[in-house]
PDB file of C-alpha atoms in Angstrom:
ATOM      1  CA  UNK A  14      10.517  -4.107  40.140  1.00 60.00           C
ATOM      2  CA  UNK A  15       9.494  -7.694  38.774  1.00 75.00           C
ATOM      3  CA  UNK A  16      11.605 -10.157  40.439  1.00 88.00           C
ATOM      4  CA  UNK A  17      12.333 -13.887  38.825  1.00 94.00           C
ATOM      5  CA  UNK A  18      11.699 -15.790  42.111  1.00 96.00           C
ATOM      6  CA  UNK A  19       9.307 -15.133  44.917  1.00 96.00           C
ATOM      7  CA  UNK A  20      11.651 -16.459  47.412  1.00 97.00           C
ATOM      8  CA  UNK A  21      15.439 -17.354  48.067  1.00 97.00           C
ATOM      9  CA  UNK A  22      16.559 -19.550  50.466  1.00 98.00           C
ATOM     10  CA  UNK A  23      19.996 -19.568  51.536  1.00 97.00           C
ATOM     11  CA  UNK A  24      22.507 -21.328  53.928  1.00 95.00           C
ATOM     12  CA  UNK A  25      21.460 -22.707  57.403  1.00 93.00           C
ATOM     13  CA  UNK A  26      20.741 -26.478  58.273  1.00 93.00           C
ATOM     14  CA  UNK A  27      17.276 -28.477  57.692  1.00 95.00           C
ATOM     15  CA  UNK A  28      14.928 -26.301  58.531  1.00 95.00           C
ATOM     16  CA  UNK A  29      15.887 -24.392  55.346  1.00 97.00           C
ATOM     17  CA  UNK A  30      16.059 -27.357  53.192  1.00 97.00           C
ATOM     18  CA  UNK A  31      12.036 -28.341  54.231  1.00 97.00           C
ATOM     19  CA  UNK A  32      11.309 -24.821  54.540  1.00 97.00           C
ATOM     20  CA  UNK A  33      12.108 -25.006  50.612  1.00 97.00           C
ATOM     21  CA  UNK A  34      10.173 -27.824  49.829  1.00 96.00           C
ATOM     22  CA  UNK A  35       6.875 -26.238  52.047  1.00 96.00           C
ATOM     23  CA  UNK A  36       7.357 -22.794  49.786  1.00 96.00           C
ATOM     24  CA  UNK A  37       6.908 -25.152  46.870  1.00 94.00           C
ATOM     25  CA  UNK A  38       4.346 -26.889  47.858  1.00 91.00           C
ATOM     26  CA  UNK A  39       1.990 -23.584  47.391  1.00 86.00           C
ATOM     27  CA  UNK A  40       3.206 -23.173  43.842  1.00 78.00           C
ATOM     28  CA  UNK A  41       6.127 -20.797  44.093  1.00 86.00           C
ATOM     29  CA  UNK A  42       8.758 -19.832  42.370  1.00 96.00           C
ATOM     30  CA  UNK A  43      11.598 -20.239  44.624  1.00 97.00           C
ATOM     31  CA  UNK A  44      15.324 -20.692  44.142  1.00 97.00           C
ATOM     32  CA  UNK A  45      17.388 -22.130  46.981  1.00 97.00           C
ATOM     33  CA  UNK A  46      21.907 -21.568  47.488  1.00 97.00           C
ATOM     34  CA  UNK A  47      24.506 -23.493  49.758  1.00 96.00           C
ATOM     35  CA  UNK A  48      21.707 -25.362  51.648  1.00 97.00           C
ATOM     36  CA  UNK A  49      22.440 -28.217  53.683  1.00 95.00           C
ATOM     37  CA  UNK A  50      20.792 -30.520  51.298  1.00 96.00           C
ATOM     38  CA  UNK A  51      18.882 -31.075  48.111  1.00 96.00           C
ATOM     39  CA  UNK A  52      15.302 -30.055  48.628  1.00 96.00           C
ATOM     40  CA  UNK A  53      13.010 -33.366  47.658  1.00 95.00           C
ATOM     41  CA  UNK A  54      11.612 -32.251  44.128  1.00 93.00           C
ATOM     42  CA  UNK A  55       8.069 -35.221  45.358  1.00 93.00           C
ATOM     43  CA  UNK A  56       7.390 -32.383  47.215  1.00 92.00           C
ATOM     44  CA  UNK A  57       6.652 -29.496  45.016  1.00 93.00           C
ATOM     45  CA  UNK A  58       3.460 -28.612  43.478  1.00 92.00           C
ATOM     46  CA  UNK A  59       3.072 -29.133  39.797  1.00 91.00           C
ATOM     47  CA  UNK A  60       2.678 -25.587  39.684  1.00 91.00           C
ATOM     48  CA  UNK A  61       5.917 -24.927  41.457  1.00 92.00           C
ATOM     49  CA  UNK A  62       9.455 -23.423  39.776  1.00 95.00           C
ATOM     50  CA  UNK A  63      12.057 -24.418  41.820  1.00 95.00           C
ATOM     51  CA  UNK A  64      15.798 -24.259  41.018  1.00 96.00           C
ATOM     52  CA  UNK A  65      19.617 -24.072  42.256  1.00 97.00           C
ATOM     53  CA  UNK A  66      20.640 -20.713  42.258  1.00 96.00           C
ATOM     54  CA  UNK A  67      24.260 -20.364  40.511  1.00 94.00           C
ATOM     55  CA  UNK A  68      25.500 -18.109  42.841  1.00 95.00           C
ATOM     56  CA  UNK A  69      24.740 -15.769  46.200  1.00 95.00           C
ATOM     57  CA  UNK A  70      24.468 -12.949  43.703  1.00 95.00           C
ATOM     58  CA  UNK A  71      22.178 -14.197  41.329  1.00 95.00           C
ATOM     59  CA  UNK A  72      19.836 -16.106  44.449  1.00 96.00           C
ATOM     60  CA  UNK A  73      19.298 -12.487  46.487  1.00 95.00           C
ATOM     61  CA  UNK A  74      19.679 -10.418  43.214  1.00 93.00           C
ATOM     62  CA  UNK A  75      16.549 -12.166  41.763  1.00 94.00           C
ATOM     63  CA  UNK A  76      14.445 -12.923  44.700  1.00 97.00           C
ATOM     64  CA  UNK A  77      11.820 -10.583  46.132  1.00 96.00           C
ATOM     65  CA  UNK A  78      12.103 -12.253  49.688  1.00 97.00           C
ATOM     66  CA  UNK A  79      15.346 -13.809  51.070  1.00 98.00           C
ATOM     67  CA  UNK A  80      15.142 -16.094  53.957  1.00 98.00           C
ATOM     68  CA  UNK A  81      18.607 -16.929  55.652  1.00 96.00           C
ATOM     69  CA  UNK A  82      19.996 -19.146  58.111  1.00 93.00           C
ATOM     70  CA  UNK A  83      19.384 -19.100  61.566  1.00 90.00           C
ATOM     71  CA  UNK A  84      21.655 -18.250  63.406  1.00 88.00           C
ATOM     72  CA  UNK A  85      23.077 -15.216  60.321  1.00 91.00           C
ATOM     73  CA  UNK A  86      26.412 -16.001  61.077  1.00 87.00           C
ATOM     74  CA  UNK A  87      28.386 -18.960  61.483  1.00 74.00           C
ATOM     75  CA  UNK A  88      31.732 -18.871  63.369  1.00 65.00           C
ATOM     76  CA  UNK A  89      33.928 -17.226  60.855  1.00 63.00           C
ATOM     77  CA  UNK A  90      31.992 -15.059  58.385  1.00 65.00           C
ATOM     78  CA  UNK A  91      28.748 -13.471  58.486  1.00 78.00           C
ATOM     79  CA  UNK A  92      26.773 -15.990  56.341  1.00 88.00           C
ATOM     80  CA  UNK A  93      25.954 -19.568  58.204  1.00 89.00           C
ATOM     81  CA  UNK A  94      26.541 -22.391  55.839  1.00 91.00           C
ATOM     82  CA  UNK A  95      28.211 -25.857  55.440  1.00 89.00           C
ATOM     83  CA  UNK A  96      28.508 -26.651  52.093  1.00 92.00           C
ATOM     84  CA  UNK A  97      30.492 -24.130  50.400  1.00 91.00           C
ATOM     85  CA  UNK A  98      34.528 -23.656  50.806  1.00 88.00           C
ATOM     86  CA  UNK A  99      34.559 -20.076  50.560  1.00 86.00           C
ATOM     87  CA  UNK A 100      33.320 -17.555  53.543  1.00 87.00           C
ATOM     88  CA  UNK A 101      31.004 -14.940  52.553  1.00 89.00           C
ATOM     89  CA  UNK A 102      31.028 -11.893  54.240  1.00 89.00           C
ATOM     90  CA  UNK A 103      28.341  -9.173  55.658  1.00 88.00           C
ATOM     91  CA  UNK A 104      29.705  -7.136  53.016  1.00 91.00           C
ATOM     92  CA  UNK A 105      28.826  -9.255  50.319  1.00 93.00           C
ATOM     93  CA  UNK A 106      25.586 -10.207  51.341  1.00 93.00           C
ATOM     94  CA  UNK A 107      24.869  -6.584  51.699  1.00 94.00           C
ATOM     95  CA  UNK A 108      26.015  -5.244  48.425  1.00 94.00           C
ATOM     96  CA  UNK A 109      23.738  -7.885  46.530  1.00 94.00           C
ATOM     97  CA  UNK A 110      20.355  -6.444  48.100  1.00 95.00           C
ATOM     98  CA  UNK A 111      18.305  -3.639  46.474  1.00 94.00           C
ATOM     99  CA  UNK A 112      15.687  -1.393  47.692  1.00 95.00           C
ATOM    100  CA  UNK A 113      11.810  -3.236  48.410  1.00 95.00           C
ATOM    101  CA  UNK A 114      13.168  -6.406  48.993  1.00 97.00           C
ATOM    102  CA  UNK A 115      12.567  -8.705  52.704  1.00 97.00           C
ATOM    103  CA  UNK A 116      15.790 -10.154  54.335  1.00 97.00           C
ATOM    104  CA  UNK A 117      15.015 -12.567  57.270  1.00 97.00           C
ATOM    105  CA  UNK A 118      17.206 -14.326  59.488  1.00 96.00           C
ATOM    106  CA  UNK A 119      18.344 -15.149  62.817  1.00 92.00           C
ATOM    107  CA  UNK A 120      20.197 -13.568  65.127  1.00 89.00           C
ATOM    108  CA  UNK A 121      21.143 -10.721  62.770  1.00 93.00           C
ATOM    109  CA  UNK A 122      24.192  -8.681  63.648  1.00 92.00           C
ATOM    110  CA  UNK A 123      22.826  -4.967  64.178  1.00 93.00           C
ATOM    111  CA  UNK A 124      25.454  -3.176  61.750  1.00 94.00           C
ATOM    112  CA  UNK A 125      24.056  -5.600  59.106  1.00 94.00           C
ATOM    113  CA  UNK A 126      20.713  -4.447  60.203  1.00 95.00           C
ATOM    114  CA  UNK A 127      21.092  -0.968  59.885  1.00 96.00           C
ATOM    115  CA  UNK A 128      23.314  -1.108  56.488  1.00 95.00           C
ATOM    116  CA  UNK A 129      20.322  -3.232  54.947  1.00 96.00           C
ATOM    117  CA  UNK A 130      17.533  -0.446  56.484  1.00 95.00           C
ATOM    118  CA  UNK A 131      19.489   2.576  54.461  1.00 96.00           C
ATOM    119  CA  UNK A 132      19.287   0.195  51.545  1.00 96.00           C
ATOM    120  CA  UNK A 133      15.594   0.074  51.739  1.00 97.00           C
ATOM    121  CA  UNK A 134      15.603  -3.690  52.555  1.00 97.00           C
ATOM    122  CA  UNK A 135      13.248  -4.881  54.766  1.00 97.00           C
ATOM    123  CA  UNK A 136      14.381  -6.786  57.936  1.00 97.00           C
ATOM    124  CA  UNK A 137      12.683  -9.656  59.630  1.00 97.00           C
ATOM    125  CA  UNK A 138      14.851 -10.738  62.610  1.00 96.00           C
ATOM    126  CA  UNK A 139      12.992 -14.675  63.211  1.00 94.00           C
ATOM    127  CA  UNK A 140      14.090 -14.467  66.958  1.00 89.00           C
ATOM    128  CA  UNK A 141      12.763 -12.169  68.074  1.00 92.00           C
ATOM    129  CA  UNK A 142       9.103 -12.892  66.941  1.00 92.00           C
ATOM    130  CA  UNK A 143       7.339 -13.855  69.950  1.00 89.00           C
ATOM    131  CA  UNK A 144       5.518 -17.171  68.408  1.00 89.00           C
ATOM    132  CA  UNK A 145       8.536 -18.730  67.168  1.00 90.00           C
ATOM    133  CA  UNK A 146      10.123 -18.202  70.160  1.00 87.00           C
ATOM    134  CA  UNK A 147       7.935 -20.098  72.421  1.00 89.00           C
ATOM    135  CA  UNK A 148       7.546 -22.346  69.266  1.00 90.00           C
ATOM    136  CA  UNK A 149      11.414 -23.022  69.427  1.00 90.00           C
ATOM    137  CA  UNK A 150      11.736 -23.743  73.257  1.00 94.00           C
ATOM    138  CA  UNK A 151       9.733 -26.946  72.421  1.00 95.00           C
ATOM    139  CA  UNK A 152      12.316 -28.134  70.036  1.00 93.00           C
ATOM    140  CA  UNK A 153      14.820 -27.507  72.033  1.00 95.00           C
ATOM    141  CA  UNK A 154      14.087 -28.909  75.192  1.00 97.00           C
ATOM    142  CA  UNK A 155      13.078 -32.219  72.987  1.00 96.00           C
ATOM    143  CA  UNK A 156      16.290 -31.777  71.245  1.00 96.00           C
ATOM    144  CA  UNK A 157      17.612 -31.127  75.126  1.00 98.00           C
ATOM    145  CA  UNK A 158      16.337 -34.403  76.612  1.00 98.00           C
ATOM    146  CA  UNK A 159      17.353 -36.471  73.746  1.00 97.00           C
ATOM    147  CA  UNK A 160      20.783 -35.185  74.288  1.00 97.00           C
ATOM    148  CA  UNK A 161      21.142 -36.083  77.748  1.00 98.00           C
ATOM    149  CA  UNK A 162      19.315 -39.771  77.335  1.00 97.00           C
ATOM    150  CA  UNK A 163      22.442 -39.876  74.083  1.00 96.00           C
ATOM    151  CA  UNK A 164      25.396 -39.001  76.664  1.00 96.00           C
ATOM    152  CA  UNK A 165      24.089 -40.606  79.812  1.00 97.00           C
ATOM    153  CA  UNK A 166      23.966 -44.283  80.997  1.00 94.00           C
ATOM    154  CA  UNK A 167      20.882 -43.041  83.419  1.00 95.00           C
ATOM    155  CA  UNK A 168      17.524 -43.206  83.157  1.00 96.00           C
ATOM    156  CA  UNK A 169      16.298 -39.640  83.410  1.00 97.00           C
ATOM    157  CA  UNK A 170      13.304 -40.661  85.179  1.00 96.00           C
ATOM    158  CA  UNK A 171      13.512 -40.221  89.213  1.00 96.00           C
ATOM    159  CA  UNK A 172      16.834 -38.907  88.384  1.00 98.00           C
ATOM    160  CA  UNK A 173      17.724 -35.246  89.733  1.00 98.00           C
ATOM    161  CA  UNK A 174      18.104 -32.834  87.172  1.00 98.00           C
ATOM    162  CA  UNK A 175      18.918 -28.822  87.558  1.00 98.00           C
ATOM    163  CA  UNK A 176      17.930 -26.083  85.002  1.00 98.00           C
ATOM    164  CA  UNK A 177      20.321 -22.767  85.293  1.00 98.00           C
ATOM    165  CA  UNK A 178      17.751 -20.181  84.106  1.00 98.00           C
ATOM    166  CA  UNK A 179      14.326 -19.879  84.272  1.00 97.00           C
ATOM    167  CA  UNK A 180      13.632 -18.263  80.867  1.00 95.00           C
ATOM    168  CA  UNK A 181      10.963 -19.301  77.820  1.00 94.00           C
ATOM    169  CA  UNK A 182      13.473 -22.481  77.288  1.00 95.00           C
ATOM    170  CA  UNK A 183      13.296 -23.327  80.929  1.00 97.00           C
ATOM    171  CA  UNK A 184      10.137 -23.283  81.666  1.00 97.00           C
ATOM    172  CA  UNK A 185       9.371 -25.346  78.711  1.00 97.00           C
ATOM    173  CA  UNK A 186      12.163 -27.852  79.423  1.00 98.00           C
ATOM    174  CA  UNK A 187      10.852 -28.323  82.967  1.00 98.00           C
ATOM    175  CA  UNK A 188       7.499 -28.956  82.172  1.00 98.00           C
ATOM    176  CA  UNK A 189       9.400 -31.891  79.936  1.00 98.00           C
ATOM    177  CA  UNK A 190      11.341 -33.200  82.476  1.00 98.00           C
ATOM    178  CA  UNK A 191       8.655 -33.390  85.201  1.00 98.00           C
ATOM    179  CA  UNK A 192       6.565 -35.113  82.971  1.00 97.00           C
ATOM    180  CA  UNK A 193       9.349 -37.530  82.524  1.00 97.00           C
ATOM    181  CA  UNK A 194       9.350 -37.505  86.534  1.00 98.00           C
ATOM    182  CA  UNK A 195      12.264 -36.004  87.703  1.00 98.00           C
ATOM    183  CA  UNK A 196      13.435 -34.627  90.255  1.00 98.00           C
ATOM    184  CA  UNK A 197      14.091 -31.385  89.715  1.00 98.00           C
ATOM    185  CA  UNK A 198      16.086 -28.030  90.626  1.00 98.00           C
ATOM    186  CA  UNK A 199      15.578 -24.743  89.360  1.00 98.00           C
ATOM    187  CA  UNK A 200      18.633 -21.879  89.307  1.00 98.00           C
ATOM    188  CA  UNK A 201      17.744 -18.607  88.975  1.00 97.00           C
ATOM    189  CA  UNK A 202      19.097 -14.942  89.543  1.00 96.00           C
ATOM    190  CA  UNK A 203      15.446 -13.365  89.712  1.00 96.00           C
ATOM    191  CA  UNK A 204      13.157 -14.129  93.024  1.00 97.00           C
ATOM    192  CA  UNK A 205      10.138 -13.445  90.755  1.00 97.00           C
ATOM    193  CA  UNK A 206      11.597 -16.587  88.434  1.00 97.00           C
ATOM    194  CA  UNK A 207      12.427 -18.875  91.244  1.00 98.00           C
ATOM    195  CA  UNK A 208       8.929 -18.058  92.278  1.00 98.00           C
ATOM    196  CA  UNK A 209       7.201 -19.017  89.065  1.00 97.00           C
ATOM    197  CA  UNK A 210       9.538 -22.170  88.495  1.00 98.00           C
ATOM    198  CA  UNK A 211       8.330 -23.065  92.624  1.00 97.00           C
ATOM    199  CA  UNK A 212       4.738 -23.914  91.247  1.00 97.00           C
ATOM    200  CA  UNK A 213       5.737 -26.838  89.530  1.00 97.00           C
ATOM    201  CA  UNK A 214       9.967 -27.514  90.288  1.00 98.00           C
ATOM    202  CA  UNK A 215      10.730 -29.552  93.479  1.00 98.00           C
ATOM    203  CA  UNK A 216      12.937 -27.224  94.461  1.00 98.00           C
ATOM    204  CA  UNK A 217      14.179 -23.539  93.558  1.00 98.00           C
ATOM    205  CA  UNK A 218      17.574 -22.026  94.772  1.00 98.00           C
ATOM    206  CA  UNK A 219      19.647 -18.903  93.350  1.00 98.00           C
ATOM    207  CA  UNK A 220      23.106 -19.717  90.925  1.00 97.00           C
ATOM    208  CA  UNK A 221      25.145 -19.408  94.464  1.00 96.00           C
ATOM    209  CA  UNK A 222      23.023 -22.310  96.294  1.00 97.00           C
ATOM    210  CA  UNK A 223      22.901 -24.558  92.982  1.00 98.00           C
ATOM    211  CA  UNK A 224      27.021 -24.337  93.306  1.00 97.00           C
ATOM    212  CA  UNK A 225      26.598 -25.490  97.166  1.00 96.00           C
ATOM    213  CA  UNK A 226      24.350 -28.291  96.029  1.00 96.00           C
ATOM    214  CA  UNK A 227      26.293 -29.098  92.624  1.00 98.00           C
ATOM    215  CA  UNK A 228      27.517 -32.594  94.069  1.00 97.00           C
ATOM    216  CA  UNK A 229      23.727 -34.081  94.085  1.00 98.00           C
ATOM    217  CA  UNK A 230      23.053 -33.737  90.626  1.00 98.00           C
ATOM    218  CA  UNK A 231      22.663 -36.585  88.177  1.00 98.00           C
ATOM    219  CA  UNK A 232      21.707 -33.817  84.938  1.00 98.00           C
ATOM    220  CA  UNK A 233      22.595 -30.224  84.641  1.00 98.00           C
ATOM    221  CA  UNK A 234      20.683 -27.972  81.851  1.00 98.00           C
ATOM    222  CA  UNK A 235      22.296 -24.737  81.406  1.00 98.00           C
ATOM    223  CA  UNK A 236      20.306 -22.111  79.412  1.00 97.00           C
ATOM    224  CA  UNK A 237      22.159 -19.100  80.753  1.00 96.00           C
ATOM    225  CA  UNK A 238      24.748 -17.829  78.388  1.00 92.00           C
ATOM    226  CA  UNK A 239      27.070 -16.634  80.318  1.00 94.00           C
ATOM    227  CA  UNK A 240      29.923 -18.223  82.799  1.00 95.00           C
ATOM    228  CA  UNK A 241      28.212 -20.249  85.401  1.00 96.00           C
ATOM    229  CA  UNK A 242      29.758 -23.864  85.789  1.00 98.00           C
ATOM    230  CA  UNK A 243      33.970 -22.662  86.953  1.00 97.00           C
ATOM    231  CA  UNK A 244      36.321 -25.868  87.318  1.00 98.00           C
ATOM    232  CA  UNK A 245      35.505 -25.394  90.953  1.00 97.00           C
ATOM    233  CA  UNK A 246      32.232 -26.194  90.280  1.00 98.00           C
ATOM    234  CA  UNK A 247      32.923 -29.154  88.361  1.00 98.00           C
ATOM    235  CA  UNK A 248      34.941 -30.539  91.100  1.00 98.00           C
ATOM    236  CA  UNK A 249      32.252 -30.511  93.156  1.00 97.00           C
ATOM    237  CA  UNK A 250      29.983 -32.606  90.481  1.00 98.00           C
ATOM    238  CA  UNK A 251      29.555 -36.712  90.584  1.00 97.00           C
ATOM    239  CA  UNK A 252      31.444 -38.180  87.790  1.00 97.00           C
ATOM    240  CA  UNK A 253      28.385 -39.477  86.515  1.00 97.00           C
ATOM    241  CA  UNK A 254      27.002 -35.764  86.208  1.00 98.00           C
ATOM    242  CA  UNK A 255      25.814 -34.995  82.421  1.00 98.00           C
ATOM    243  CA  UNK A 256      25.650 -31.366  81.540  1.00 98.00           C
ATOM    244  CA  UNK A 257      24.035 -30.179  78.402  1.00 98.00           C
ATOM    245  CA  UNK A 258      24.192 -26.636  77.771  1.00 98.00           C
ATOM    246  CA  UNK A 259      21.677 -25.212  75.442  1.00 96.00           C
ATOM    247  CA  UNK A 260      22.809 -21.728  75.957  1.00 93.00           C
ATOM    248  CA  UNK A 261      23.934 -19.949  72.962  1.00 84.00           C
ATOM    249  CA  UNK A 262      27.424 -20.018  72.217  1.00 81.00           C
ATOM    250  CA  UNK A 263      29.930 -20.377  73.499  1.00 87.00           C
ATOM    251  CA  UNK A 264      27.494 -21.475  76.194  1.00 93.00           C
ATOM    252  CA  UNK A 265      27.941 -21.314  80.432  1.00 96.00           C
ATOM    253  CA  UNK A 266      30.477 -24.226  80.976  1.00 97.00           C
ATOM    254  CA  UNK A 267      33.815 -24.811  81.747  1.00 98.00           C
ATOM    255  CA  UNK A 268      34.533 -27.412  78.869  1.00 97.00           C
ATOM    256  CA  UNK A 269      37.634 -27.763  79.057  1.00 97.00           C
ATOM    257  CA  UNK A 270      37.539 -27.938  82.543  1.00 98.00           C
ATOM    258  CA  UNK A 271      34.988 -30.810  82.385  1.00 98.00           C
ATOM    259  CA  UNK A 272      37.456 -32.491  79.681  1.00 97.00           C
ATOM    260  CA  UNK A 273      39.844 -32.553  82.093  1.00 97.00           C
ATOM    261  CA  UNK A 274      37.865 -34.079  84.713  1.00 98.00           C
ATOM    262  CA  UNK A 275      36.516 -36.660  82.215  1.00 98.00           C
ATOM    263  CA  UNK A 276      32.628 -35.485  82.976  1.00 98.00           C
ATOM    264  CA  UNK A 277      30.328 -35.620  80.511  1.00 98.00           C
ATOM    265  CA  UNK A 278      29.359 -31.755  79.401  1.00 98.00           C
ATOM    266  CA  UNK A 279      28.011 -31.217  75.858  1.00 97.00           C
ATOM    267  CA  UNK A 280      27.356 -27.177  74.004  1.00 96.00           C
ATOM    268  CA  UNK A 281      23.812 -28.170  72.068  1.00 94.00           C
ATOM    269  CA  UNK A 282      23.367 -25.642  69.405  1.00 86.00           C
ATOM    270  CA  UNK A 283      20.832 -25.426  66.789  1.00 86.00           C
ATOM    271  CA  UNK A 284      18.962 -28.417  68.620  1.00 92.00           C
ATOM    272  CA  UNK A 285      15.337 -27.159  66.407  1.00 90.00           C
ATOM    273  CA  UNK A 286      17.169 -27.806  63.419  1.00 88.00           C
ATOM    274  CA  UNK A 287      18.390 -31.143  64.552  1.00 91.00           C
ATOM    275  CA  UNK A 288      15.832 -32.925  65.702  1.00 92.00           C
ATOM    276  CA  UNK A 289      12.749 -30.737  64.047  1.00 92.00           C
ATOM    277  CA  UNK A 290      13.815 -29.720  61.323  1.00 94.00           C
ATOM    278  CA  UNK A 291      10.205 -30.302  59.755  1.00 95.00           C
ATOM    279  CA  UNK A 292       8.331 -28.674  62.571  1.00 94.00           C
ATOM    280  CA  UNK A 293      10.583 -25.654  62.627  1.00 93.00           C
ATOM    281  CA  UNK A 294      10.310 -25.511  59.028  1.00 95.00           C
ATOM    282  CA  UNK A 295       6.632 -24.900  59.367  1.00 95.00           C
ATOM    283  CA  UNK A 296       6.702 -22.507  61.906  1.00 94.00           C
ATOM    284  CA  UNK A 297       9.408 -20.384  59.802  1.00 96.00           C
ATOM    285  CA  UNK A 298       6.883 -20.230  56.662  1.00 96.00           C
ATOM    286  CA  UNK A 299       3.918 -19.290  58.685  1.00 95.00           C
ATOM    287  CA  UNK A 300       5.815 -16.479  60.113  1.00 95.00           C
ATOM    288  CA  UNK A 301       7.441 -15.659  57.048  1.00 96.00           C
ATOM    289  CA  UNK A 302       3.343 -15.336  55.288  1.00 95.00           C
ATOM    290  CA  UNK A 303       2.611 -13.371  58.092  1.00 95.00           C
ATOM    291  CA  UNK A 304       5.215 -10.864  57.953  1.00 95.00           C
ATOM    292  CA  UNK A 305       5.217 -10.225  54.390  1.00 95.00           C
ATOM    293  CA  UNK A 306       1.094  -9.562  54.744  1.00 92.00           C
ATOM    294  CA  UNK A 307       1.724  -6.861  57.480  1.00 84.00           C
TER     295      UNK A 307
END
């Protein structure tokens, strides 16, 4: 069936508010609802139709592609947002899709996945395509050390920093941080991991020896999300120690703990659409083209 916009973009942070503007910019028609801001009309084509959608129903109703936040879901419904006082639920976002159309999105929930598949809607899941991916560990390890030069009254150069985990975020956050020259320690379960992170990290140890050695640190990167930094492991920390966990939520650390102690320990979230918004924006699009080609 005809469809009165080529593309809706819903919900999210940034990334969806340039990721607007970018679909413009190739003369779309494109209608945006609940995004974190209003897309800068300097940057659409002449050619370009884009508008505010009145409503979730009327934005996926219309729209031959949807393109959602990422992460889906926010903390207490199924559709991520920050602008609107109501929560909308899987349900709802599910009853407003027909048959033909594309649905992508972050980190989508696998019941909504499989309700949207006997619709005949087709699902893009953003994580797990392999180029944005690696393309989003360089945001966030960015986003990463700008977080810990924010919270700490250190240089991070010479300073000695750990990474728990040695997976596509770790990697790319060491390389960062030895460019920076630190010092560095890499956790990880895997020998074949602590044996890739050895060619370039200082020094390599499994979760149980970082806990022995917690007390030298002067950074901690967690990117392992699940419990690894106990209150016993805190103790054992300088109170200079910064921790930034970039694992997803609700992340590897003990923050209450850590509040408790008065250390420094931040949960980073969403750091691609914080601090490249534009960046990630372009790498969503690209993907997006791709997808709907294939």
């Amino acid at each position: 069936m005809p469809y009165t916009y080529d593309y809706a973009v819903i919900g999210g942070d940034m990334r969806q508010v340039f990721l607007t503007e970018k679909l413009a910019i190739d003369a779309k028609r494109v209608c945006y609802f609940a995004l974190y801001a209003v897309p800068d009309k300097r940057c659409f084509s002449d050619g370009a139709f884009v508008t505010a959608a009145s409503s979730l129903e009327e934005a996926l109703s219309l729209s031959a592609c949807i393109i959602g936040p990422i992460p889906l879901c926010g903390k207490d419904a199924c559709f991520n947002q920050t602008v609107l006082d109501e929560h909308i639920s899987e349900e709802r976002l599910l009853s407003c899709l027909k048959s033909g159309q594309s649905f992508f999105g972050g980190c989508i929930p696998a019941e909504f996945r499989s309700a949207a598949d006997l619709k005949g809607v087709r699902i893009f899941d953003l994580l797990e395509n392999p180029s944005l991916s690696y393309f989003n560990t360089i945001a966030t390890a960015e986003g990463a050390v700008c977080e810990a030069i924010r919270q700490s009254p250190q240089n991070l150069r010479k300073s000695f920093c750990a990474i728990l985990g040695y997976g596509k975020c770790g990697r790319t956050l060491l390389q960062y941080l030895k460019g920076m020259e630190c010092r560095t320690y890499v956790a990880a379960r895997r020998e074949e991991a602590r044996a890739q992170a050895g060619i370039l990290s200082d020094y390599t140890g499994t979760l149980e020896e970082f806990i022995s050695h917690a007390g030298e640190f002067d950074f901690i990167f967690n990117t392992i999300p699940s419990a690894v930094i106990s209150l016993e492991t805190l103790k054992k920390m300088k109170p200079s120690v910064t921790i930034i966990d970039i694992a997803s939520a609700p992340g590897g650390v003990d923050f209450e703990g850590a509040r408790q102690l008065g250390l420094t320990a931040r949960l980073c979230p969403g750091l691609p659409g914080k601090y490249a918004p534009v960046s990630s924006a372009g790498a969503i699009k690209e993907i997006v083209e791709k997808s709907l080609k294939e």
